[in-house]
Amino acid sequence: MTQTLCNPTQEADLRSLLRELGAEAEKFRFQVAPNPCVGAAVLAGGRVIARGFHEHWGEQHAEPAALKAAERSGVPQSEWDTLVITLEPCSSDGKTPACTDHILKSGIQRVVVSELDPDPRHRGSGLELLQQAGLEVTLIEGGVRLSEVAPHFLRWNELERVRRPRPWVIAKWAQTRAGQLTPPEGIGEGRWISSAESLDEVQQWRSSVDAILTGVGTVRADDPRMTVRAPGDPSKAPARVVLDTELSTPLDATILKPVSGTTEAGGPTWLIARAGADGVRHRALVEAGAEIAQLKGNSSGQVSLRATLDWLWDRGARRVLLECGPTLLESFLRNRFVDQVCIYTGEINGGRGPSMAEWLTPDRFTTRLDRSSGTDSVLEAFPRSLG
Ligand SMILES: NC(=O)c1ccc[n+]([C@@H]2O[C@H](COP(=O)([O-])OP(=O)(O)OC[C@H]3O[C@@H](n4cnc5c(N)ncnc54)[C@H](OP(=O)(O)O)[C@@H]3O)[C@@H](O)[C@H]2O)c1
């Protein structure tokens, strides 16, 4: 049991605890985006008995995580007196039940929060609900600022994006030292750049999203499966979506084949073509296992990215992984539809195709994290201009 002391009537103590929670919560920013990073702590008699954080998108929020940790602390529930949270608790069911329900069930009588929910549709409603239920609610503004720990969540809630929403796009790619996405001929079977550890991470990325997006160029060049395997969770295999203007996906492409099992699974495969694409190809591809959506084209006659993102949103996709070649990737970057990047740079020199180097100047990113994965160096960041 942690022995951190915090006098819940001393604002200085609460501010210091909030700062600690904010710093710890921020470590999960790339795993939870577009959700905010949130931390919570349960106090009993001036002692912090448990902490919890929102660690994975679509999974448990910080409040139930802290309450569960409090159960494990051995301190009787009747002694839990205060819940300190870096952000107002949610009061409506989403991917998980409302946090206000967890708080009410816990019997805790006092809640301290540091920021109101920036979403204009929910702002203040979580605190109001708790107050109406008789809890004492304290707002310590500025204890942890969302603009510092989760600027991406403020962008996600910008009026323009709320008015015309689109899924959160995480662009993940592997590149050589020269910033190219295809290795030189004869290296990595002409395809592989990353270390085994990074390939494992990709499986985890895949099971953390609603859809994987790729281009028909990748399907033709690599014939990928786009499935989820261990250490990812095959029970959470996302839809596989291929942008394929003229329905030129080969009829025997592996991505069209259903894969469902406990060790490997793939979601349904959707081909996104432009309206009016060839009817014969359409029928043949449906027979081969594809589902097909025909959307409007852009000014160059290719599938419109905006229409694709609208289509995905309407089907419930909120977080998607872009795993494509340089052509579609540059289209997404140019149109500012990339919200987050995860870039694996392998130890390979040279390469084929355009280099991404011009997109990777330091001024393009906020809150970046540089780390390693096996022999690869990894950059995770939110592009500065998200809109
Ligand atoms: N290192 C990595 O992370 C990685 C990942 C994936 C692929 N790759 C490599 O990338 C290479 C393939 O590159 P690629 O550029 O051809 O593949 P791609 O970017 O996956 O696919 C490009 C195709 O997408 C289609 N598309 C549809 N709508 C589009 C739009 N609005 N904007 C742009 N494209 C649109 C276009 O074909 P249509 O107009 O015919 O539809 C375009 O030719 C392969 O060598 C593969 O190994 C590397």
Tab-separated table of C-alpha atoms and ligand atoms in Angstrom:
chain	number	residue	atom	x	y	z
A	1	MET	CA	0.000	0.000	0.000
A	2	THR	CA	1.409	3.399	-0.949
A	3	GLN	CA	2.014	5.735	1.989
A	4	THR	CA	1.741	9.085	0.140
A	5	LEU	CA	0.030	11.595	2.398
A	6	CYS	CA	-2.469	14.135	1.114
A	7	ASN	CA	-4.588	16.279	3.350
A	8	PRO	CA	-7.792	16.585	1.321
A	9	THR	CA	-8.572	19.930	2.887
A	10	GLN	CA	-5.237	21.458	1.831
A	11	GLU	CA	-5.342	22.826	-1.711
A	12	ALA	CA	-1.519	22.721	-1.958
A	13	ASP	CA	-1.515	18.980	-1.192
A	14	LEU	CA	-4.272	18.333	-3.725
A	15	ARG	CA	-2.486	20.358	-6.402
A	16	SER	CA	0.704	18.429	-5.865
A	17	LEU	CA	-1.163	15.094	-6.068
A	18	LEU	CA	-2.933	16.277	-9.243
A	19	ARG	CA	0.413	17.179	-10.816
A	20	GLU	CA	1.783	13.702	-10.026
A	21	LEU	CA	-1.319	12.055	-11.497
A	22	GLY	CA	-1.127	14.240	-14.621
A	23	ALA	CA	2.533	13.367	-15.229
A	24	GLU	CA	1.850	9.642	-14.882
A	25	ALA	CA	-1.315	9.778	-17.020
A	26	GLU	CA	0.510	11.579	-19.848
A	27	LYS	CA	2.691	8.501	-20.422
A	28	PHE	CA	-0.340	6.789	-21.953
A	29	ARG	CA	-1.171	9.610	-24.400
A	30	PHE	CA	-0.452	7.635	-27.563
A	31	GLN	CA	-2.306	4.555	-26.335
A	32	VAL	CA	-5.503	6.418	-25.402
A	33	ALA	CA	-5.794	9.149	-28.072
A	34	PRO	CA	-8.169	10.605	-29.074
A	35	ASN	CA	-9.320	10.094	-25.488
A	36	PRO	CA	-7.678	12.293	-22.874
A	37	CYS	CA	-4.974	10.976	-20.548
A	38	VAL	CA	-6.528	10.885	-17.077
A	39	GLY	CA	-5.295	9.879	-13.638
A	40	ALA	CA	-7.265	9.327	-10.423
A	41	ALA	CA	-6.439	8.604	-6.776
A	42	VAL	CA	-8.514	7.349	-3.851
A	43	LEU	CA	-7.849	8.884	-0.431
A	44	ALA	CA	-8.702	7.481	2.975
A	45	GLY	CA	-8.036	9.532	6.077
A	46	GLY	CA	-5.433	11.733	4.394
A	47	ARG	CA	-3.543	8.861	2.751
A	48	VAL	CA	-3.424	8.003	-0.943
A	49	ILE	CA	-4.450	4.341	-0.929
A	50	ALA	CA	-4.780	3.748	-4.690
A	51	ARG	CA	-4.148	5.280	-8.125
A	52	GLY	CA	-5.524	4.435	-11.523
A	53	PHE	CA	-5.001	5.638	-15.091
A	54	HIS	CA	-6.703	5.441	-18.449
A	55	GLU	CA	-4.147	3.226	-20.200
A	56	HIS	CA	-5.760	1.884	-23.389
A	57	TRP	CA	-8.248	3.441	-25.769
A	58	GLY	CA	-11.718	1.895	-25.457
A	59	GLU	CA	-10.856	0.284	-22.147
A	60	GLN	CA	-11.207	1.090	-18.461
A	61	HIS	CA	-11.105	4.774	-17.476
A	62	ALA	CA	-8.940	6.117	-14.644
A	63	GLU	CA	-11.753	6.313	-12.066
A	64	PRO	CA	-12.800	2.616	-12.124
A	65	ALA	CA	-9.096	1.673	-12.329
A	66	ALA	CA	-8.383	3.652	-9.134
A	67	LEU	CA	-11.481	2.253	-7.381
A	68	LYS	CA	-10.451	-1.312	-8.288
A	69	ALA	CA	-6.947	-0.628	-6.972
A	70	ALA	CA	-8.540	0.698	-3.757
A	71	GLU	CA	-10.401	-2.616	-3.365
A	72	ARG	CA	-7.055	-4.411	-3.564
A	73	SER	CA	-5.485	-2.041	-1.001
A	74	GLY	CA	-7.170	-3.783	1.934
A	75	VAL	CA	-8.541	-0.472	3.261
A	76	PRO	CA	-12.271	-0.977	3.983
A	77	GLN	CA	-14.523	0.789	1.485
A	78	SER	CA	-16.265	2.615	4.338
A	79	GLU	CA	-12.983	4.528	4.904
A	80	TRP	CA	-12.566	5.805	1.319
A	81	ASP	CA	-13.436	9.467	1.564
A	82	THR	CA	-12.129	11.362	-1.470
A	83	LEU	CA	-11.545	10.696	-5.161
A	84	VAL	CA	-9.079	13.040	-6.869
A	85	ILE	CA	-9.278	13.103	-10.688
A	86	THR	CA	-7.359	15.153	-13.236
A	87	LEU	CA	-10.484	15.600	-15.427
A	88	GLU	CA	-14.223	15.752	-14.837
A	89	PRO	CA	-15.653	12.191	-14.870
A	90	CYS	CA	-17.780	11.160	-17.832
A	91	SER	CA	-21.480	10.818	-17.151
A	92	SER	CA	-22.646	9.046	-20.301
A	93	ASP	CA	-22.003	5.482	-21.437
A	94	GLY	CA	-19.523	5.125	-24.290
A	95	LYS	CA	-17.216	2.188	-24.960
A	96	THR	CA	-17.263	1.715	-21.161
A	97	PRO	CA	-19.973	2.524	-18.557
A	98	ALA	CA	-20.170	6.093	-17.193
A	99	CYS	CA	-17.545	6.887	-14.542
A	100	THR	CA	-20.106	8.760	-12.442
A	101	ASP	CA	-21.900	5.396	-11.930
A	102	HIS	CA	-18.694	3.836	-10.596
A	103	ILE	CA	-18.186	6.786	-8.245
A	104	LEU	CA	-21.750	6.679	-6.911
A	105	LYS	CA	-21.499	2.929	-6.291
A	106	SER	CA	-18.225	3.339	-4.384
A	107	GLY	CA	-19.868	5.378	-1.614
A	108	ILE	CA	-17.149	8.058	-1.823
A	109	GLN	CA	-18.520	11.376	-0.613
A	110	ARG	CA	-16.063	13.892	-2.030
A	111	VAL	CA	-14.691	14.355	-5.523
A	112	VAL	CA	-11.894	16.767	-6.477
A	113	VAL	CA	-11.281	17.485	-10.152
A	114	SER	CA	-8.884	19.722	-11.986
A	115	GLU	CA	-10.541	20.432	-15.348
A	116	LEU	CA	-14.026	20.390	-16.788
A	117	ASP	CA	-14.737	18.206	-19.810
A	118	PRO	CA	-13.935	20.404	-22.860
A	119	ASP	CA	-16.669	18.762	-24.940
A	120	PRO	CA	-19.408	21.422	-24.986
A	121	ARG	CA	-22.042	18.641	-24.946
A	122	HIS	CA	-20.789	17.264	-21.603
A	123	ARG	CA	-19.026	20.172	-19.938
A	124	GLY	CA	-20.040	20.304	-16.264
A	125	SER	CA	-22.660	17.547	-16.487
A	126	GLY	CA	-20.557	14.935	-14.657
A	127	LEU	CA	-19.995	17.222	-11.691
A	128	GLU	CA	-23.619	18.333	-11.671
A	129	LEU	CA	-24.812	14.735	-11.548
A	130	LEU	CA	-22.537	13.987	-8.568
A	131	GLN	CA	-23.637	17.146	-6.764
A	132	GLN	CA	-27.273	16.276	-7.279
A	133	ALA	CA	-26.564	12.886	-5.724
A	134	GLY	CA	-25.293	14.702	-2.618
A	135	LEU	CA	-21.516	14.443	-3.126
A	136	GLU	CA	-19.213	17.331	-2.303
A	137	VAL	CA	-17.474	18.443	-5.461
A	138	THR	CA	-14.382	20.659	-5.611
A	139	LEU	CA	-12.876	22.105	-8.764
A	140	ILE	CA	-9.184	23.016	-8.500
A	141	GLU	CA	-8.629	24.745	-11.799
A	142	GLY	CA	-5.158	24.632	-13.270
A	143	GLY	CA	-3.986	21.697	-11.137
A	144	VAL	CA	-3.432	19.713	-14.315
A	145	ARG	CA	-4.021	21.498	-17.597
A	146	LEU	CA	-5.410	19.503	-20.498
A	147	SER	CA	-3.530	21.844	-22.799
A	148	GLU	CA	-0.320	20.415	-21.318
A	149	VAL	CA	-1.071	16.725	-20.794
A	150	ALA	CA	-3.606	16.109	-23.568
A	151	PRO	CA	-3.607	18.869	-26.232
A	152	HIS	CA	-4.821	16.244	-28.710
A	153	PHE	CA	-8.084	15.938	-26.758
A	154	LEU	CA	-8.700	19.685	-27.087
A	155	ARG	CA	-8.204	19.407	-30.847
A	156	TRP	CA	-10.574	16.412	-30.919
A	157	ASN	CA	-13.193	18.647	-29.281
A	158	GLU	CA	-12.711	21.687	-31.497
A	159	LEU	CA	-16.020	22.976	-32.753
A	160	GLU	CA	-15.231	22.341	-36.404
A	161	ARG	CA	-14.325	18.719	-35.704
A	162	VAL	CA	-17.327	18.127	-33.459
A	163	ARG	CA	-19.585	19.595	-36.156
A	164	ARG	CA	-18.117	17.419	-38.886
A	165	PRO	CA	-16.466	14.503	-37.133
A	166	ARG	CA	-14.021	12.026	-38.614
A	167	PRO	CA	-12.100	9.149	-37.054
A	168	TRP	CA	-8.742	9.641	-35.352
A	169	VAL	CA	-6.082	8.537	-37.852
A	170	ILE	CA	-2.832	6.991	-36.620
A	171	ALA	CA	-0.280	6.706	-39.421
A	172	LYS	CA	2.112	3.871	-38.693
A	173	TRP	CA	4.948	3.124	-41.022
A	174	ALA	CA	8.387	1.561	-41.176
A	175	GLN	CA	11.148	3.342	-43.036
A	176	THR	CA	14.796	2.901	-43.872
A	177	ARG	CA	17.400	5.393	-42.648
A	178	ALA	CA	16.721	7.308	-45.868
A	179	GLY	CA	13.029	7.640	-44.954
A	180	GLN	CA	11.884	5.224	-47.665
A	181	LEU	CA	9.124	2.683	-47.040
A	182	THR	CA	10.436	-0.067	-49.305
A	183	PRO	CA	13.881	-1.593	-48.665
A	184	PRO	CA	16.462	-1.968	-51.454
A	185	GLU	CA	15.992	-4.962	-53.758
A	186	GLY	CA	17.135	-8.189	-52.105
A	187	ILE	CA	16.977	-6.876	-48.524
A	188	GLY	CA	14.198	-8.016	-46.133
A	189	GLU	CA	12.653	-9.996	-49.008
A	190	GLY	CA	12.128	-6.606	-50.650
A	191	ARG	CA	9.513	-5.836	-47.996
A	192	TRP	CA	10.594	-6.021	-44.342
A	193	ILE	CA	12.315	-3.105	-42.629
A	194	SER	CA	11.471	-3.379	-38.933
A	195	SER	CA	12.773	-5.510	-36.090
A	196	ALA	CA	10.774	-8.459	-34.698
A	197	GLU	CA	9.894	-6.355	-31.633
A	198	SER	CA	8.352	-3.655	-33.837
A	199	LEU	CA	6.344	-6.231	-35.792
A	200	ASP	CA	4.941	-7.414	-32.437
A	201	GLU	CA	3.991	-3.834	-31.575
A	202	VAL	CA	2.119	-3.565	-34.868
A	203	GLN	CA	-0.097	-6.443	-33.788
A	204	GLN	CA	-0.951	-4.517	-30.636
A	205	TRP	CA	-1.657	-1.357	-32.616
A	206	ARG	CA	-4.038	-3.312	-34.801
A	207	SER	CA	-6.100	-4.641	-31.923
A	208	SER	CA	-6.413	-1.100	-30.528
A	209	VAL	CA	-8.313	0.358	-33.503
A	210	ASP	CA	-11.661	-0.017	-35.263
A	211	ALA	CA	-10.216	-0.261	-38.782
A	212	ILE	CA	-6.947	-0.641	-40.672
A	213	LEU	CA	-6.672	1.458	-43.841
A	214	THR	CA	-4.391	0.668	-46.733
A	215	GLY	CA	-4.054	1.395	-50.447
A	216	VAL	CA	-4.409	-0.988	-53.337
A	217	GLY	CA	-0.711	-0.386	-54.145
A	218	THR	CA	0.238	-2.206	-50.939
A	219	VAL	CA	-2.214	-5.020	-51.639
A	220	ARG	CA	-0.719	-5.526	-55.096
A	221	ALA	CA	2.926	-5.264	-53.951
A	222	ASP	CA	2.850	-7.201	-50.673
A	223	ASP	CA	-0.363	-9.250	-50.665
A	224	PRO	CA	-0.745	-8.568	-46.899
A	225	ARG	CA	-3.168	-10.291	-44.509
A	226	MET	CA	-3.775	-7.296	-42.214
A	227	THR	CA	-4.910	-9.665	-39.467
A	228	VAL	CA	-4.300	-9.602	-35.725
A	229	ARG	CA	-1.989	-12.199	-34.207
A	230	ALA	CA	-0.301	-12.480	-30.792
A	231	PRO	CA	0.795	-10.372	-28.981
A	232	GLY	CA	-2.236	-8.484	-30.337
A	233	ASP	CA	-5.705	-9.635	-29.313
A	234	PRO	CA	-7.372	-11.564	-32.181
A	235	SER	CA	-10.770	-11.083	-30.510
A	236	LYS	CA	-10.413	-7.402	-31.419
A	237	ALA	CA	-9.568	-7.749	-35.114
A	238	PRO	CA	-10.513	-4.498	-36.888
A	239	ALA	CA	-12.106	-4.111	-40.310
A	240	ARG	CA	-9.613	-4.136	-43.204
A	241	VAL	CA	-10.260	-1.261	-45.575
A	242	VAL	CA	-8.536	-0.879	-48.954
A	243	LEU	CA	-8.740	2.318	-51.008
A	244	ASP	CA	-9.078	0.955	-54.500
A	245	THR	CA	-10.463	3.497	-56.962
A	246	GLU	CA	-10.939	1.164	-59.948
A	247	LEU	CA	-11.457	-2.121	-58.065
A	248	SER	CA	-8.104	-3.452	-59.217
A	249	THR	CA	-7.502	-5.646	-56.154
A	250	PRO	CA	-6.459	-9.096	-57.441
A	251	LEU	CA	-9.252	-11.654	-57.064
A	252	ASP	CA	-6.893	-14.016	-55.236
A	253	ALA	CA	-5.588	-11.361	-52.800
A	254	THR	CA	-5.004	-12.820	-49.339
A	255	ILE	CA	-6.764	-9.865	-47.697
A	256	LEU	CA	-10.067	-11.031	-49.219
A	257	LYS	CA	-9.909	-14.352	-47.412
A	258	PRO	CA	-11.761	-14.657	-44.110
A	259	VAL	CA	-9.528	-15.512	-41.143
A	260	SER	CA	-11.120	-16.128	-37.784
A	261	GLY	CA	-9.562	-18.087	-34.997
A	262	THR	CA	-8.155	-17.795	-31.534
A	263	THR	CA	-4.577	-17.227	-32.722
A	264	GLU	CA	-5.247	-15.060	-35.778
A	265	ALA	CA	-8.266	-13.101	-36.950
A	266	GLY	CA	-9.133	-10.499	-39.534
A	267	GLY	CA	-12.145	-8.224	-39.686
A	268	PRO	CA	-14.332	-7.896	-42.782
A	269	THR	CA	-12.534	-6.589	-45.868
A	270	TRP	CA	-13.990	-3.466	-47.454
A	271	LEU	CA	-12.843	-2.102	-50.782
A	272	ILE	CA	-13.554	1.595	-51.217
A	273	ALA	CA	-13.981	2.400	-54.899
A	274	ARG	CA	-15.165	5.481	-56.736
A	275	ALA	CA	-18.805	5.601	-57.706
A	276	GLY	CA	-19.269	4.072	-61.150
A	277	ALA	CA	-16.374	1.592	-60.949
A	278	ASP	CA	-16.555	-1.456	-63.218
A	279	GLY	CA	-19.642	-3.626	-62.503
A	280	VAL	CA	-18.030	-6.897	-63.625
A	281	ARG	CA	-15.052	-6.392	-61.274
A	282	HIS	CA	-17.523	-5.447	-58.547
A	283	ARG	CA	-19.386	-8.751	-58.829
A	284	ALA	CA	-16.203	-10.821	-59.072
A	285	LEU	CA	-14.653	-9.172	-56.007
A	286	VAL	CA	-17.807	-9.642	-53.944
A	287	GLU	CA	-17.713	-13.312	-54.911
A	288	ALA	CA	-14.058	-13.433	-53.846
A	289	GLY	CA	-15.004	-12.198	-50.343
A	290	ALA	CA	-14.934	-8.391	-50.485
A	291	GLU	CA	-17.554	-5.958	-49.340
A	292	ILE	CA	-17.560	-2.872	-51.508
A	293	ALA	CA	-18.494	0.747	-50.909
A	294	GLN	CA	-18.598	3.180	-53.806
A	295	LEU	CA	-17.910	6.752	-52.777
A	296	LYS	CA	-17.412	10.001	-54.585
A	297	GLY	CA	-14.044	10.682	-56.169
A	298	ASN	CA	-11.694	13.607	-55.490
A	299	SER	CA	-10.576	16.170	-58.070
A	300	SER	CA	-7.986	13.693	-59.445
A	301	GLY	CA	-10.598	10.997	-59.871
A	302	GLN	CA	-9.310	8.860	-56.974
A	303	VAL	CA	-11.357	7.892	-53.951
A	304	SER	CA	-11.983	10.956	-51.785
A	305	LEU	CA	-10.259	10.642	-48.405
A	306	ARG	CA	-12.832	12.895	-46.767
A	307	ALA	CA	-15.671	10.717	-48.107
A	308	THR	CA	-13.830	7.620	-46.852
A	309	LEU	CA	-13.430	9.098	-43.374
A	310	ASP	CA	-17.113	10.143	-43.309
A	311	TRP	CA	-18.071	6.632	-44.370
A	312	LEU	CA	-15.910	5.099	-41.620
A	313	TRP	CA	-17.359	7.443	-39.004
A	314	ASP	CA	-20.906	6.541	-40.028
A	315	ARG	CA	-20.001	2.883	-39.477
A	316	GLY	CA	-18.823	3.597	-35.934
A	317	ALA	CA	-15.057	3.766	-36.560
A	318	ARG	CA	-13.448	6.245	-34.163
A	319	ARG	CA	-9.769	5.250	-34.194
A	320	VAL	CA	-8.144	3.882	-37.334
A	321	LEU	CA	-4.651	2.744	-38.262
A	322	LEU	CA	-3.198	3.844	-41.597
A	323	GLU	CA	-0.793	1.141	-42.807
A	324	CYS	CA	-0.079	1.969	-46.422
A	325	GLY	CA	2.605	2.801	-48.927
A	326	PRO	CA	4.001	6.276	-49.642
A	327	THR	CA	1.328	7.285	-52.188
A	328	LEU	CA	-1.670	7.090	-49.877
A	329	LEU	CA	0.382	8.195	-46.877
A	330	GLU	CA	1.401	11.424	-48.629
A	331	SER	CA	-2.220	12.006	-49.620
A	332	PHE	CA	-3.302	11.718	-45.984
A	333	LEU	CA	-0.475	13.956	-44.768
A	334	ARG	CA	-1.094	16.595	-47.456
A	335	ASN	CA	-4.777	16.712	-46.569
A	336	ARG	CA	-3.944	16.986	-42.852
A	337	PHE	CA	-5.939	13.901	-41.991
A	338	VAL	CA	-3.158	12.358	-39.893
A	339	ASP	CA	-3.713	12.894	-36.157
A	340	GLN	CA	-0.921	10.777	-34.741
A	341	VAL	CA	2.192	9.049	-36.070
A	342	CYS	CA	4.226	6.038	-35.037
A	343	ILE	CA	7.315	5.704	-37.235
A	344	TYR	CA	9.754	2.825	-37.026
A	345	THR	CA	13.156	3.577	-38.549
A	346	GLY	CA	15.114	0.393	-39.192
A	347	GLU	CA	18.840	-0.088	-39.605
A	348	ILE	CA	18.623	-0.380	-43.386
A	349	ASN	CA	20.353	2.170	-45.622
A	350	GLY	CA	18.930	3.318	-48.945
A	351	GLY	CA	15.580	2.061	-50.151
A	352	ARG	CA	13.029	2.464	-52.916
A	353	GLY	CA	10.247	4.971	-53.481
A	354	PRO	CA	9.807	8.502	-52.149
A	355	SER	CA	11.366	9.499	-48.827
A	356	MET	CA	9.215	10.709	-45.929
A	357	ALA	CA	12.120	12.822	-44.620
A	358	GLU	CA	10.527	16.161	-45.606
A	359	TRP	CA	7.476	15.334	-43.461
A	360	LEU	CA	9.564	14.651	-40.391
A	361	THR	CA	11.091	18.012	-39.508
A	362	PRO	CA	10.886	18.635	-35.711
A	363	ASP	CA	8.616	21.691	-36.095
A	364	ARG	CA	5.831	19.463	-37.459
A	365	PHE	CA	5.191	17.659	-34.165
A	366	THR	CA	4.063	18.283	-30.613
A	367	THR	CA	4.568	16.125	-27.533
A	368	ARG	CA	6.908	13.731	-29.272
A	369	LEU	CA	8.365	10.593	-27.774
A	370	ASP	CA	11.599	9.114	-29.117
A	371	ARG	CA	12.242	5.545	-28.053
A	372	SER	CA	13.600	2.282	-29.387
A	373	SER	CA	12.059	-1.059	-30.289
A	374	GLY	CA	14.609	-3.809	-30.821
A	375	THR	CA	17.102	-2.329	-33.278
A	376	ASP	CA	14.629	0.289	-34.612
A	377	SER	CA	14.288	3.859	-33.435
A	378	VAL	CA	10.688	4.909	-32.983
A	379	LEU	CA	9.092	8.338	-33.150
A	380	GLU	CA	5.604	8.774	-31.720
A	381	ALA	CA	3.982	12.190	-31.928
A	382	PHE	CA	0.952	14.282	-32.737
A	383	PRO	CA	1.392	16.428	-35.859
A	384	ARG	CA	1.255	20.096	-34.889
A	385	SER	CA	-1.369	20.967	-37.442
A	386	LEU	CA	-4.100	18.455	-36.856
A	387	GLY	CA	-6.927	20.160	-38.566
B	1	LIG	N1	7.158	0.428	-44.792
B	1	LIG	C1	5.862	0.447	-44.596
B	1	LIG	O1	5.375	0.769	-43.517
B	1	LIG	C2	4.957	0.071	-45.747
B	1	LIG	C3	3.579	-0.113	-45.525
B	1	LIG	C4	2.780	-0.438	-46.607
B	1	LIG	C5	3.350	-0.556	-47.866
B	1	LIG	N2	4.676	-0.383	-48.028
B	1	LIG	C6	5.309	-0.484	-49.351
B	1	LIG	O2	4.754	0.505	-50.205
B	1	LIG	C7	4.823	0.037	-51.546
B	1	LIG	C8	3.488	0.296	-52.201
B	1	LIG	O3	3.341	1.697	-52.253
B	1	LIG	P1	2.108	2.431	-52.871
B	1	LIG	O4	2.352	3.888	-52.679
B	1	LIG	O5	1.846	1.914	-54.246
B	1	LIG	O6	0.908	1.867	-51.968
B	1	LIG	P2	-0.330	2.537	-51.229
B	1	LIG	O7	-0.007	3.935	-50.853
B	1	LIG	O8	-0.713	1.617	-50.144
B	1	LIG	O9	-1.463	2.545	-52.322
B	1	LIG	C9	-1.511	3.571	-53.259
B	1	LIG	C10	-2.784	3.461	-54.073
B	1	LIG	O10	-3.920	3.813	-53.288
B	1	LIG	C11	-4.946	4.189	-54.206
B	1	LIG	N3	-5.688	5.349	-53.755
B	1	LIG	C12	-7.043	5.437	-53.741
B	1	LIG	N4	-7.425	6.645	-53.355
B	1	LIG	C13	-6.315	7.361	-53.140
B	1	LIG	C14	-6.083	8.721	-52.746
B	1	LIG	N5	-7.092	9.547	-52.468
B	1	LIG	N6	-4.811	9.135	-52.627
B	1	LIG	C15	-3.784	8.303	-52.877
B	1	LIG	N7	-3.933	7.024	-53.268
B	1	LIG	C16	-5.192	6.551	-53.397
B	1	LIG	C17	-4.259	4.517	-55.522
B	1	LIG	O11	-4.570	3.515	-56.478
B	1	LIG	P3	-5.966	3.625	-57.276
B	1	LIG	O12	-6.094	5.040	-57.733
B	1	LIG	O13	-5.830	2.622	-58.347
B	1	LIG	O14	-6.999	3.275	-56.306
B	1	LIG	C18	-2.785	4.453	-55.177
B	1	LIG	O15	-1.989	4.027	-56.256
B	1	LIG	C19	5.187	-1.432	-51.486
B	1	LIG	O16	6.557	-1.559	-51.848
B	1	LIG	C20	5.008	-1.790	-50.041
B	1	LIG	O17	5.907	-2.805	-49.620
B	1	LIG	C21	5.499	-0.068	-47.002
